Amino acid sequence: MQSTMQSKTQSTNITFGKHSILVRLIGTDRGRIPSLLSALRHNKLTWLSLRKPPERIDLYDEEAMLYTPDGDKYRLPIF
C-alpha cells in the first residue's frame, strides 16, 4: 500500500508581457491571480526596478513575493 502526502502549495504559470512566470499559491487560490496581475500592472515602481522579469512568484492572500534570477526579492502588497 502506498500513501501520498498532498501539499497545500499549488503552482501554476502566468504570462506577463512576453514572460512565463511560475506562481506558487501559498495559502490562497487561483482566484487571487487577477488581483496579482492588477497589482503588477499598477505598481510601476516595483516592476520598473526589476532588472530581469521574476522567475517565480509566491502568492499569498494579501501579498506576493517576487524572486528574480539575480537573487533579488520584492514584496508586493495585493489588496
mmCIF file of N, CA and C in Angstrom:
data_model
loop_
_atom_site.group_PDB
_atom_site.id
_atom_site.type_symbol
_atom_site.label_atom_id
_atom_site.label_comp_id
_atom_site.label_asym_id
_atom_site.label_seq_id
_atom_site.Cartn_x
_atom_site.Cartn_y
_atom_site.Cartn_z
ATOM 1 N N MET A 1 0.848 -1.169 0.000
ATOM 2 C CA MET A 1 0.000 0.000 0.000
ATOM 3 C C MET A 1 0.894 1.233 0.000
ATOM 4 N N GLN A 2 0.582 2.154 -0.850
ATOM 5 C CA GLN A 2 1.398 3.352 -0.994
ATOM 6 C C GLN A 2 0.581 4.566 -0.555
ATOM 7 N N SER A 3 1.180 5.412 0.262
ATOM 8 C CA SER A 3 0.472 6.613 0.694
ATOM 9 C C SER A 3 1.179 7.838 0.127
ATOM 10 N N THR A 4 0.414 8.852 -0.147
ATOM 11 C CA THR A 4 0.981 10.105 -0.636
ATOM 12 C C THR A 4 0.508 11.234 0.248
ATOM 13 N N MET A 5 1.367 12.211 0.409
ATOM 14 C CA MET A 5 1.016 13.379 1.191
ATOM 15 C C MET A 5 0.730 14.525 0.231
ATOM 16 N N GLN A 6 -0.427 15.127 0.342
ATOM 17 C CA GLN A 6 -0.784 16.201 -0.551
ATOM 18 C C GLN A 6 -0.333 17.525 0.048
ATOM 19 N N SER A 7 0.409 18.286 -0.716
ATOM 20 C CA SER A 7 0.915 19.578 -0.275
ATOM 21 C C SER A 7 -0.172 20.636 -0.382
ATOM 22 N N LYS A 8 -0.139 21.618 0.519
ATOM 23 C CA LYS A 8 -1.082 22.719 0.460
ATOM 24 C C LYS A 8 -0.620 23.781 -0.532
ATOM 25 N N THR A 9 0.579 23.658 -1.044
ATOM 26 C CA THR A 9 1.106 24.607 -2.004
ATOM 27 C C THR A 9 0.874 24.079 -3.413
ATOM 28 N N GLN A 10 0.133 24.841 -4.202
ATOM 29 C CA GLN A 10 -0.085 24.506 -5.594
ATOM 30 C C GLN A 10 0.669 25.513 -6.429
ATOM 31 N N SER A 11 0.861 25.204 -7.693
ATOM 32 C CA SER A 11 1.534 26.161 -8.559
ATOM 33 C C SER A 11 0.878 26.195 -9.926
ATOM 34 N N THR A 12 1.119 27.275 -10.611
ATOM 35 C CA THR A 12 0.627 27.469 -11.962
ATOM 36 C C THR A 12 1.580 28.426 -12.662
ATOM 37 N N ASN A 13 1.423 28.590 -13.932
ATOM 38 C CA ASN A 13 2.221 29.567 -14.680
ATOM 39 C C ASN A 13 1.301 30.656 -15.196
ATOM 40 N N ILE A 14 1.803 31.897 -15.186
ATOM 41 C CA ILE A 14 1.081 33.002 -15.793
ATOM 42 C C ILE A 14 1.981 33.610 -16.853
ATOM 43 N N THR A 15 1.374 34.272 -17.801
ATOM 44 C CA THR A 15 2.137 35.005 -18.798
ATOM 45 C C THR A 15 1.956 36.472 -18.500
ATOM 46 N N PHE A 16 3.078 37.149 -18.316
ATOM 47 C CA PHE A 16 3.041 38.587 -18.058
ATOM 48 C C PHE A 16 3.988 39.234 -19.053
ATOM 49 N N GLY A 17 3.423 40.013 -19.963
ATOM 50 C CA GLY A 17 4.231 40.518 -21.069
ATOM 51 C C GLY A 17 4.574 39.343 -21.962
ATOM 52 N N LYS A 18 5.836 39.152 -22.224
ATOM 53 C CA LYS A 18 6.297 38.033 -23.053
ATOM 54 C C LYS A 18 6.867 36.907 -22.206
ATOM 55 N N HIS A 19 6.739 37.000 -20.897
ATOM 56 C CA HIS A 19 7.412 36.074 -19.997
ATOM 57 C C HIS A 19 6.423 35.139 -19.301
ATOM 58 N N SER A 20 6.799 33.873 -19.214
ATOM 59 C CA SER A 20 6.052 32.891 -18.442
ATOM 60 C C SER A 20 6.664 32.852 -17.047
ATOM 61 N N ILE A 21 5.817 33.019 -16.037
ATOM 62 C CA ILE A 21 6.298 33.112 -14.658
ATOM 63 C C ILE A 21 5.599 32.051 -13.820
ATOM 64 N N LEU A 22 6.395 31.303 -13.043
ATOM 65 C CA LEU A 22 5.858 30.310 -12.122
ATOM 66 C C LEU A 22 5.257 31.028 -10.922
ATOM 67 N N VAL A 23 4.003 30.701 -10.592
ATOM 68 C CA VAL A 23 3.337 31.270 -9.422
ATOM 69 C C VAL A 23 2.993 30.127 -8.481
ATOM 70 N N ARG A 24 3.564 30.207 -7.271
ATOM 71 C CA ARG A 24 3.232 29.215 -6.237
ATOM 72 C C ARG A 24 2.142 29.816 -5.367
ATOM 73 N N LEU A 25 1.029 29.100 -5.242
ATOM 74 C CA LEU A 25 -0.116 29.554 -4.465
ATOM 75 C C LEU A 25 0.032 29.023 -3.044
ATOM 76 N N ILE A 26 0.339 29.919 -2.117
ATOM 77 C CA ILE A 26 0.613 29.512 -0.738
ATOM 78 C C ILE A 26 -0.494 30.049 0.160
ATOM 79 N N GLY A 27 -1.375 29.170 0.564
ATOM 80 C CA GLY A 27 -2.479 29.572 1.432
ATOM 81 C C GLY A 27 -3.524 30.399 0.702
ATOM 82 N N THR A 28 -3.525 30.362 -0.598
ATOM 83 C CA THR A 28 -4.512 31.090 -1.388
ATOM 84 C C THR A 28 -4.887 30.238 -2.597
ATOM 85 N N ASP A 29 -5.676 30.790 -3.494
ATOM 86 C CA ASP A 29 -6.106 30.015 -4.661
ATOM 87 C C ASP A 29 -5.932 30.816 -5.944
ATOM 88 N N ARG A 30 -6.267 30.189 -7.029
ATOM 89 C CA ARG A 30 -6.102 30.809 -8.353
ATOM 90 C C ARG A 30 -6.954 32.067 -8.512
ATOM 91 N N GLY A 31 -7.969 32.204 -7.705
ATOM 92 C CA GLY A 31 -8.832 33.384 -7.762
ATOM 93 C C GLY A 31 -8.106 34.672 -7.447
ATOM 94 N N ARG A 32 -6.951 34.582 -6.793
ATOM 95 C CA ARG A 32 -6.169 35.780 -6.451
ATOM 96 C C ARG A 32 -5.262 36.218 -7.605
ATOM 97 N N ILE A 33 -5.115 35.398 -8.635
ATOM 98 C CA ILE A 33 -4.216 35.735 -9.743
ATOM 99 C C ILE A 33 -4.636 37.024 -10.454
ATOM 100 N N PRO A 34 -5.921 37.273 -10.723
ATOM 101 C CA PRO A 34 -6.270 38.561 -11.336
ATOM 102 C C PRO A 34 -5.847 39.761 -10.481
ATOM 103 N N SER A 35 -5.958 39.639 -9.150
ATOM 104 C CA SER A 35 -5.502 40.717 -8.261
ATOM 105 C C SER A 35 -3.991 40.896 -8.357
ATOM 106 N N LEU A 36 -3.267 39.778 -8.457
ATOM 107 C CA LEU A 36 -1.812 39.837 -8.607
ATOM 108 C C LEU A 36 -1.437 40.560 -9.897
ATOM 109 N N LEU A 37 -2.065 40.194 -10.995
ATOM 110 C CA LEU A 37 -1.757 40.836 -12.273
ATOM 111 C C LEU A 37 -2.081 42.324 -12.245
ATOM 112 N N SER A 38 -3.183 42.671 -11.622
ATOM 113 C CA SER A 38 -3.542 44.078 -11.489
ATOM 114 C C SER A 38 -2.506 44.822 -10.649
ATOM 115 N N ALA A 39 -2.082 44.219 -9.545
ATOM 116 C CA ALA A 39 -1.062 44.853 -8.685
ATOM 117 C C ALA A 39 0.255 45.018 -9.434
ATOM 118 N N LEU A 40 0.633 44.028 -10.237
ATOM 119 C CA LEU A 40 1.867 44.138 -11.015
ATOM 120 C C LEU A 40 1.779 45.275 -12.029
ATOM 121 N N ARG A 41 0.650 45.378 -12.688
ATOM 122 C CA ARG A 41 0.490 46.430 -13.704
ATOM 123 C C ARG A 41 0.475 47.823 -13.088
ATOM 124 N N HIS A 42 -0.129 47.958 -11.922
ATOM 125 C CA HIS A 42 -0.273 49.275 -11.308
ATOM 126 C C HIS A 42 0.897 49.679 -10.415
ATOM 127 N N ASN A 43 1.728 48.742 -10.016
ATOM 128 C CA ASN A 43 2.870 49.048 -9.167
ATOM 129 C C ASN A 43 4.102 49.228 -10.048
ATOM 130 N N LYS A 44 4.164 50.348 -10.722
ATOM 131 C CA LYS A 44 5.238 50.605 -11.680
ATOM 132 C C LYS A 44 6.597 50.716 -10.992
ATOM 133 N N LEU A 45 6.626 51.188 -9.749
ATOM 134 C CA LEU A 45 7.898 51.328 -9.030
ATOM 135 C C LEU A 45 8.582 49.975 -8.873
ATOM 136 N N THR A 46 7.828 48.966 -8.437
ATOM 137 C CA THR A 46 8.408 47.624 -8.287
ATOM 138 C C THR A 46 8.752 47.033 -9.643
ATOM 139 N N TRP A 47 7.815 47.115 -10.591
ATOM 140 C CA TRP A 47 8.032 46.481 -11.886
ATOM 141 C C TRP A 47 9.206 47.112 -12.629
ATOM 142 N N LEU A 48 9.337 48.440 -12.573
ATOM 143 C CA LEU A 48 10.432 49.120 -13.278
ATOM 144 C C LEU A 48 11.776 48.912 -12.606
ATOM 145 N N SER A 49 11.780 48.625 -11.306
ATOM 146 C CA SER A 49 13.053 48.423 -10.606
ATOM 147 C C SER A 49 13.634 47.029 -10.845
ATOM 148 N N LEU A 50 12.835 46.128 -11.408
ATOM 149 C CA LEU A 50 13.333 44.783 -11.699
ATOM 150 C C LEU A 50 14.276 44.835 -12.899
ATOM 151 N N ARG A 51 15.466 44.321 -12.728
ATOM 152 C CA ARG A 51 16.415 44.265 -13.845
ATOM 153 C C ARG A 51 16.008 43.203 -14.851
ATOM 154 N N LYS A 52 15.483 42.104 -14.329
ATOM 155 C CA LYS A 52 15.003 40.995 -15.155
ATOM 156 C C LYS A 52 13.623 40.617 -14.646
ATOM 157 N N PRO A 53 12.786 40.055 -15.495
ATOM 158 C CA PRO A 53 11.462 39.624 -15.028
ATOM 159 C C PRO A 53 11.591 38.567 -13.931
ATOM 160 N N PRO A 54 10.627 38.511 -13.016
ATOM 161 C CA PRO A 54 10.699 37.490 -11.971
ATOM 162 C C PRO A 54 10.649 36.095 -12.561
ATOM 163 N N GLU A 55 11.378 35.194 -11.937
ATOM 164 C CA GLU A 55 11.326 33.802 -12.384
ATOM 165 C C GLU A 55 10.275 33.026 -11.606
ATOM 166 N N ARG A 56 9.920 33.563 -10.426
ATOM 167 C CA ARG A 56 8.943 32.875 -9.578
ATOM 168 C C ARG A 56 8.239 33.913 -8.713
ATOM 169 N N ILE A 57 6.975 33.650 -8.430
ATOM 170 C CA ILE A 57 6.203 34.492 -7.521
ATOM 171 C C ILE A 57 5.532 33.576 -6.508
ATOM 172 N N ASP A 58 5.695 33.894 -5.233
ATOM 173 C CA ASP A 58 4.948 33.212 -4.179
ATOM 174 C C ASP A 58 3.747 34.084 -3.860
ATOM 175 N N LEU A 59 2.556 33.582 -4.117
ATOM 176 C CA LEU A 59 1.334 34.355 -3.941
ATOM 177 C C LEU A 59 0.627 33.934 -2.658
ATOM 178 N N TYR A 60 0.479 34.892 -1.759
ATOM 179 C CA TYR A 60 -0.242 34.697 -0.502
ATOM 180 C C TYR A 60 -1.586 35.420 -0.616
ATOM 181 N N ASP A 61 -2.393 35.397 0.422
ATOM 182 C CA ASP A 61 -3.699 36.039 0.375
ATOM 183 C C ASP A 61 -3.607 37.553 0.186
ATOM 184 N N GLU A 62 -2.656 38.212 0.836
ATOM 185 C CA GLU A 62 -2.615 39.671 0.790
ATOM 186 C C GLU A 62 -1.320 40.242 0.232
ATOM 187 N N GLU A 63 -0.394 39.389 -0.171
ATOM 188 C CA GLU A 63 0.852 39.885 -0.731
ATOM 189 C C GLU A 63 1.485 38.836 -1.640
ATOM 190 N N ALA A 64 2.447 39.297 -2.403
ATOM 191 C CA ALA A 64 3.201 38.404 -3.280
ATOM 192 C C ALA A 64 4.682 38.684 -3.080
ATOM 193 N N MET A 65 5.490 37.643 -3.169
ATOM 194 C CA MET A 65 6.941 37.776 -3.124
ATOM 195 C C MET A 65 7.447 37.443 -4.521
ATOM 196 N N LEU A 66 8.160 38.385 -5.141
ATOM 197 C CA LEU A 66 8.695 38.196 -6.479
ATOM 198 C C LEU A 66 10.170 37.851 -6.362
ATOM 199 N N TYR A 67 10.613 36.816 -7.031
ATOM 200 C CA TYR A 67 12.003 36.370 -6.992
ATOM 201 C C TYR A 67 12.600 36.488 -8.392
ATOM 202 N N THR A 68 13.743 37.157 -8.501
ATOM 203 C CA THR A 68 14.389 37.337 -9.794
ATOM 204 C C THR A 68 15.522 36.328 -9.963
ATOM 205 N N PRO A 69 15.960 36.117 -11.206
ATOM 206 C CA PRO A 69 17.083 35.202 -11.443
ATOM 207 C C PRO A 69 18.375 35.670 -10.767
ATOM 208 N N ASP A 70 18.482 36.969 -10.484
ATOM 209 C CA ASP A 70 19.681 37.515 -9.835
ATOM 210 C C ASP A 70 19.694 37.315 -8.337
ATOM 211 N N GLY A 71 18.604 36.784 -7.783
ATOM 212 C CA GLY A 71 18.531 36.563 -6.342
ATOM 213 C C GLY A 71 17.843 37.686 -5.591
ATOM 214 N N ASP A 72 17.342 38.697 -6.313
ATOM 215 C CA ASP A 72 16.610 39.780 -5.663
ATOM 216 C C ASP A 72 15.212 39.296 -5.298
ATOM 217 N N LYS A 73 14.664 39.893 -4.241
ATOM 218 C CA LYS A 73 13.338 39.513 -3.764
ATOM 219 C C LYS A 73 12.548 40.805 -3.498
ATOM 220 N N TYR A 74 11.324 40.870 -3.989
ATOM 221 C CA TYR A 74 10.469 42.041 -3.827
ATOM 222 C C TYR A 74 9.151 41.618 -3.215
ATOM 223 N N ARG A 75 8.675 42.435 -2.292
ATOM 224 C CA ARG A 75 7.377 42.184 -1.652
ATOM 225 C C ARG A 75 6.367 43.142 -2.270
ATOM 226 N N LEU A 76 5.246 42.601 -2.704
ATOM 227 C CA LEU A 76 4.222 43.397 -3.367
ATOM 228 C C LEU A 76 2.882 43.189 -2.667
ATOM 229 N N PRO A 77 2.366 44.218 -1.977
ATOM 230 C CA PRO A 77 1.057 44.078 -1.345
ATOM 231 C C PRO A 77 -0.036 43.934 -2.400
ATOM 232 N N ILE A 78 -1.035 43.118 -2.114
ATOM 233 C CA ILE A 78 -2.167 42.916 -3.014
ATOM 234 C C ILE A 78 -3.436 43.191 -2.220
ATOM 235 N N PHE A 79 -4.216 44.098 -2.684
ATOM 236 C CA PHE A 79 -5.458 44.455 -1.976
ATOM 237 C C PHE A 79 -6.655 44.133 -2.824
#
